[in-house]
């Protein structure tokens, strides 16, 4: 069985906990182990926070979160309409050099992308194609299930 959902959220701080709570509720209902749900929710919170902070470019006051569970994999994508990632972003999950430089200069900020990488099984950072602009963060996580899971077919 597979499910997916999409959220169109305002680019404001209150959207971050809303997205996180919706994800946690969906994971709990589906029967995903709590520890995996928590890791995904922290990664999602970091990606949403980046969209809120950096995802504006005058074109849109919103960002999008799409999540899908297919088999034992959950994929979450956070898409904004900001300037996107700087040149040098690799789809393999390597953080942009600029993000690493920021982290080294300012210990209060710049750790979100690294945290996302640490919590996920696969991460891709890319820009939307063409002139659309905006960053896309794709997070893949292998799910483990509770014994009473509704979605997992043993």
PDB file of C-alpha atoms in Angstrom:
ATOM      1  CA  UNK A   1       0.000   0.000   0.000  1.00  0.00           C
ATOM      2  CA  UNK A   2       1.153   3.548  -0.597  1.00  0.00           C
ATOM      3  CA  UNK A   3      -0.082   6.980   0.409  1.00  0.00           C
ATOM      4  CA  UNK A   4       0.955  10.539  -0.375  1.00  0.00           C
ATOM      5  CA  UNK A   5      -0.045  14.023   0.669  1.00  0.00           C
ATOM      6  CA  UNK A   6       0.927  17.574  -0.171  1.00  0.00           C
ATOM      7  CA  UNK A   7       0.799  20.780   1.858  1.00  0.00           C
ATOM      8  CA  UNK A   8       0.920  24.318   0.553  1.00  0.00           C
ATOM      9  CA  UNK A   9       2.094  26.441   3.502  1.00  0.00           C
ATOM     10  CA  UNK A  10       2.675  30.119   4.127  1.00  0.00           C
ATOM     11  CA  UNK A  11       6.306  31.093   4.460  1.00  0.00           C
ATOM     12  CA  UNK A  12       6.065  31.918   8.157  1.00  0.00           C
ATOM     13  CA  UNK A  13       7.447  30.364  11.318  1.00  0.00           C
ATOM     14  CA  UNK A  14       4.093  28.882  12.420  1.00  0.00           C
ATOM     15  CA  UNK A  15       4.098  26.629   9.350  1.00  0.00           C
ATOM     16  CA  UNK A  16       7.096  24.634  10.591  1.00  0.00           C
ATOM     17  CA  UNK A  17       5.457  23.012  13.656  1.00  0.00           C
ATOM     18  CA  UNK A  18       2.247  22.552  11.674  1.00  0.00           C
ATOM     19  CA  UNK A  19       4.061  20.520   8.987  1.00  0.00           C
ATOM     20  CA  UNK A  20       5.907  18.558  11.670  1.00  0.00           C
ATOM     21  CA  UNK A  21       2.728  17.692  13.595  1.00  0.00           C
ATOM     22  CA  UNK A  22       0.905  16.622  10.436  1.00  0.00           C
ATOM     23  CA  UNK A  23       3.811  14.332   9.501  1.00  0.00           C
ATOM     24  CA  UNK A  24       3.996  12.846  13.002  1.00  0.00           C
ATOM     25  CA  UNK A  25       0.243  12.196  13.003  1.00  0.00           C
ATOM     26  CA  UNK A  26       0.394  10.479   9.616  1.00  0.00           C
ATOM     27  CA  UNK A  27       3.389   8.359  10.661  1.00  0.00           C
ATOM     28  CA  UNK A  28       1.736   7.382  13.950  1.00  0.00           C
ATOM     29  CA  UNK A  29      -1.512   6.452  12.179  1.00  0.00           C
ATOM     30  CA  UNK A  30       0.337   4.414   9.539  1.00  0.00           C
ATOM     31  CA  UNK A  31       2.228   2.512  12.253  1.00  0.00           C
ATOM     32  CA  UNK A  32       5.775   3.759  11.709  1.00  0.00           C
ATOM     33  CA  UNK A  33       8.116   3.234  14.666  1.00  0.00           C
ATOM     34  CA  UNK A  34       8.278   6.322  16.886  1.00  0.00           C
ATOM     35  CA  UNK A  35      12.059   6.752  16.594  1.00  0.00           C
ATOM     36  CA  UNK A  36      11.894   6.799  12.776  1.00  0.00           C
ATOM     37  CA  UNK A  37       8.933   9.199  12.840  1.00  0.00           C
ATOM     38  CA  UNK A  38      10.839  11.520  15.149  1.00  0.00           C
ATOM     39  CA  UNK A  39      13.954  11.532  12.941  1.00  0.00           C
ATOM     40  CA  UNK A  40      11.831  12.313   9.881  1.00  0.00           C
ATOM     41  CA  UNK A  41      10.009  15.089  11.719  1.00  0.00           C
ATOM     42  CA  UNK A  42      13.266  16.771  12.759  1.00  0.00           C
ATOM     43  CA  UNK A  43      14.607  16.553   9.189  1.00  0.00           C
ATOM     44  CA  UNK A  44      11.333  17.980   7.873  1.00  0.00           C
ATOM     45  CA  UNK A  45      11.446  20.803  10.430  1.00  0.00           C
ATOM     46  CA  UNK A  46      14.944  21.757   9.299  1.00  0.00           C
ATOM     47  CA  UNK A  47      13.974  21.738   5.619  1.00  0.00           C
ATOM     48  CA  UNK A  48      10.837  23.798   6.327  1.00  0.00           C
ATOM     49  CA  UNK A  49      12.808  26.262   8.458  1.00  0.00           C
ATOM     50  CA  UNK A  50      15.196  26.781   5.553  1.00  0.00           C
ATOM     51  CA  UNK A  51      12.254  27.368   3.204  1.00  0.00           C
ATOM     52  CA  UNK A  52      10.802  29.934   5.609  1.00  0.00           C
ATOM     53  CA  UNK A  53      14.130  31.722   6.112  1.00  0.00           C
ATOM     54  CA  UNK A  54      15.608  31.538   2.613  1.00  0.00           C
ATOM     55  CA  UNK A  55      12.766  30.535   0.290  1.00  0.00           C
ATOM     56  CA  UNK A  56      11.366  33.906  -0.607  1.00  0.00           C
ATOM     57  CA  UNK A  57      12.176  35.684  -3.775  1.00  0.00           C
ATOM     58  CA  UNK A  58       9.270  38.024  -4.075  1.00  0.00           C
ATOM     59  CA  UNK A  59       7.369  35.539  -6.252  1.00  0.00           C
ATOM     60  CA  UNK A  60       5.600  33.632  -3.524  1.00  0.00           C
ATOM     61  CA  UNK A  61       4.743  33.800   0.158  1.00  0.00           C
ATOM     62  CA  UNK A  62       4.479  30.027   0.363  1.00  0.00           C
ATOM     63  CA  UNK A  63       6.347  26.747   0.107  1.00  0.00           C
ATOM     64  CA  UNK A  64       5.260  23.176  -0.544  1.00  0.00           C
ATOM     65  CA  UNK A  65       5.769  19.943   1.371  1.00  0.00           C
ATOM     66  CA  UNK A  66       5.027  16.665  -0.369  1.00  0.00           C
ATOM     67  CA  UNK A  67       5.351  13.327   1.392  1.00  0.00           C
ATOM     68  CA  UNK A  68       4.817   9.790   0.163  1.00  0.00           C
ATOM     69  CA  UNK A  69       5.049   6.385   1.738  1.00  0.00           C
ATOM     70  CA  UNK A  70       5.633   3.619  -0.767  1.00  0.00           C
ATOM     71  CA  UNK A  71       6.507   0.240   0.649  1.00  0.00           C
ATOM     72  CA  UNK A  72       9.153   0.752   3.310  1.00  0.00           C
ATOM     73  CA  UNK A  73      10.346   4.158   2.054  1.00  0.00           C
ATOM     74  CA  UNK A  74       9.109   7.611   2.943  1.00  0.00           C
ATOM     75  CA  UNK A  75      10.096  10.471   0.633  1.00  0.00           C
ATOM     76  CA  UNK A  76       9.565  14.051   1.676  1.00  0.00           C
ATOM     77  CA  UNK A  77      10.194  17.009  -0.614  1.00  0.00           C
ATOM     78  CA  UNK A  78      10.246  20.623   0.496  1.00  0.00           C
ATOM     79  CA  UNK A  79      10.104  23.097  -2.389  1.00  0.00           C
ATOM     80  CA  UNK A  80      10.363  26.874  -2.145  1.00  0.00           C
ATOM     81  CA  UNK A  81      10.451  29.740  -4.608  1.00  0.00           C
ATOM     82  CA  UNK A  82      13.582  31.485  -3.387  1.00  0.00           C
ATOM     83  CA  UNK A  83      16.909  31.909  -5.142  1.00  0.00           C
ATOM     84  CA  UNK A  84      17.767  28.205  -4.851  1.00  0.00           C
ATOM     85  CA  UNK A  85      21.051  26.677  -3.824  1.00  0.00           C
ATOM     86  CA  UNK A  86      24.323  28.254  -4.927  1.00  0.00           C
ATOM     87  CA  UNK A  87      26.323  26.727  -7.766  1.00  0.00           C
ATOM     88  CA  UNK A  88      28.066  23.536  -6.715  1.00  0.00           C
ATOM     89  CA  UNK A  89      25.072  21.761  -5.240  1.00  0.00           C
ATOM     90  CA  UNK A  90      25.220  18.079  -6.106  1.00  0.00           C
ATOM     91  CA  UNK A  91      22.133  15.912  -6.256  1.00  0.00           C
ATOM     92  CA  UNK A  92      24.009  13.120  -4.472  1.00  0.00           C
ATOM     93  CA  UNK A  93      23.345  14.715  -1.137  1.00  0.00           C
ATOM     94  CA  UNK A  94      26.504  16.734  -0.829  1.00  0.00           C
ATOM     95  CA  UNK A  95      25.825  20.017   0.843  1.00  0.00           C
ATOM     96  CA  UNK A  96      26.553  23.226  -1.005  1.00  0.00           C
ATOM     97  CA  UNK A  97      30.040  24.554  -0.249  1.00  0.00           C
ATOM     98  CA  UNK A  98      28.443  27.829   0.839  1.00  0.00           C
ATOM     99  CA  UNK A  99      26.433  26.035   3.529  1.00  0.00           C
ATOM    100  CA  UNK A 100      29.572  24.410   4.921  1.00  0.00           C
ATOM    101  CA  UNK A 101      31.350  27.775   4.960  1.00  0.00           C
ATOM    102  CA  UNK A 102      28.444  29.392   6.802  1.00  0.00           C
ATOM    103  CA  UNK A 103      28.460  26.611   9.398  1.00  0.00           C
ATOM    104  CA  UNK A 104      32.155  27.088  10.048  1.00  0.00           C
ATOM    105  CA  UNK A 105      31.771  30.859  10.452  1.00  0.00           C
ATOM    106  CA  UNK A 106      28.619  30.972  12.558  1.00  0.00           C
ATOM    107  CA  UNK A 107      27.944  28.194  15.033  1.00  0.00           C
ATOM    108  CA  UNK A 108      24.385  29.417  15.690  1.00  0.00           C
ATOM    109  CA  UNK A 109      23.236  28.831  12.098  1.00  0.00           C
ATOM    110  CA  UNK A 110      24.032  26.627   9.123  1.00  0.00           C
ATOM    111  CA  UNK A 111      23.749  23.203  10.704  1.00  0.00           C
ATOM    112  CA  UNK A 112      20.319  22.290   9.311  1.00  0.00           C
ATOM    113  CA  UNK A 113      21.476  20.679   6.069  1.00  0.00           C
ATOM    114  CA  UNK A 114      23.990  18.538   7.938  1.00  0.00           C
ATOM    115  CA  UNK A 115      21.329  17.481  10.420  1.00  0.00           C
ATOM    116  CA  UNK A 116      19.009  16.503   7.576  1.00  0.00           C
ATOM    117  CA  UNK A 117      21.803  14.389   6.070  1.00  0.00           C
ATOM    118  CA  UNK A 118      22.481  12.708   9.418  1.00  0.00           C
ATOM    119  CA  UNK A 119      18.825  11.771   9.973  1.00  0.00           C
ATOM    120  CA  UNK A 120      17.923  10.586   6.462  1.00  0.00           C
ATOM    121  CA  UNK A 121      19.008   7.585   4.432  1.00  0.00           C
ATOM    122  CA  UNK A 122      19.308   9.689   1.273  1.00  0.00           C
ATOM    123  CA  UNK A 123      19.134  13.442   0.721  1.00  0.00           C
ATOM    124  CA  UNK A 124      19.228  15.444  -2.487  1.00  0.00           C
ATOM    125  CA  UNK A 125      19.649  19.219  -2.672  1.00  0.00           C
ATOM    126  CA  UNK A 126      18.754  20.710  -6.037  1.00  0.00           C
ATOM    127  CA  UNK A 127      17.195  23.702  -7.711  1.00  0.00           C
ATOM    128  CA  UNK A 128      13.916  23.659  -9.580  1.00  0.00           C
ATOM    129  CA  UNK A 129      14.514  23.290 -13.304  1.00  0.00           C
ATOM    130  CA  UNK A 130      14.397  26.145 -15.776  1.00  0.00           C
ATOM    131  CA  UNK A 131      13.521  29.671 -14.793  1.00  0.00           C
ATOM    132  CA  UNK A 132      11.198  28.568 -12.009  1.00  0.00           C
ATOM    133  CA  UNK A 133      13.800  29.212  -9.307  1.00  0.00           C
ATOM    134  CA  UNK A 134      13.670  27.791  -5.840  1.00  0.00           C
ATOM    135  CA  UNK A 135      15.298  25.018  -3.905  1.00  0.00           C
ATOM    136  CA  UNK A 136      14.123  21.425  -3.535  1.00  0.00           C
ATOM    137  CA  UNK A 137      15.226  19.248  -0.621  1.00  0.00           C
ATOM    138  CA  UNK A 138      14.352  15.545  -1.060  1.00  0.00           C
ATOM    139  CA  UNK A 139      14.583  13.339   2.016  1.00  0.00           C
ATOM    140  CA  UNK A 140      14.313   9.540   1.829  1.00  0.00           C
ATOM    141  CA  UNK A 141      14.024   7.395   4.930  1.00  0.00           C
ATOM    142  CA  UNK A 142      13.659   3.630   5.263  1.00  0.00           C
ATOM    143  CA  UNK A 143      10.722   2.950   7.554  1.00  0.00           C
ATOM    144  CA  UNK A 144      10.439   0.426  10.313  1.00  0.00           C
ATOM    145  CA  UNK A 145       7.016  -0.522  11.553  1.00  0.00           C
ATOM    146  CA  UNK A 146       5.254  -1.150  14.826  1.00  0.00           C
ATOM    147  CA  UNK A 147       3.659  -4.550  15.240  1.00  0.00           C
ATOM    148  CA  UNK A 148       0.163  -3.033  14.909  1.00  0.00           C
ATOM    149  CA  UNK A 149       0.996  -1.040  11.744  1.00  0.00           C
ATOM    150  CA  UNK A 150      -1.897  -0.333   9.387  1.00  0.00           C
ATOM    151  CA  UNK A 151       0.122   0.099   6.179  1.00  0.00           C
ATOM    152  CA  UNK A 152       2.880  -2.473   6.441  1.00  0.00           C
ATOM    153  CA  UNK A 153       2.068  -5.826   4.889  1.00  0.00           C
ATOM    154  CA  UNK A 154       4.084  -8.435   6.763  1.00  0.00           C
TER     155      UNK A 154
END
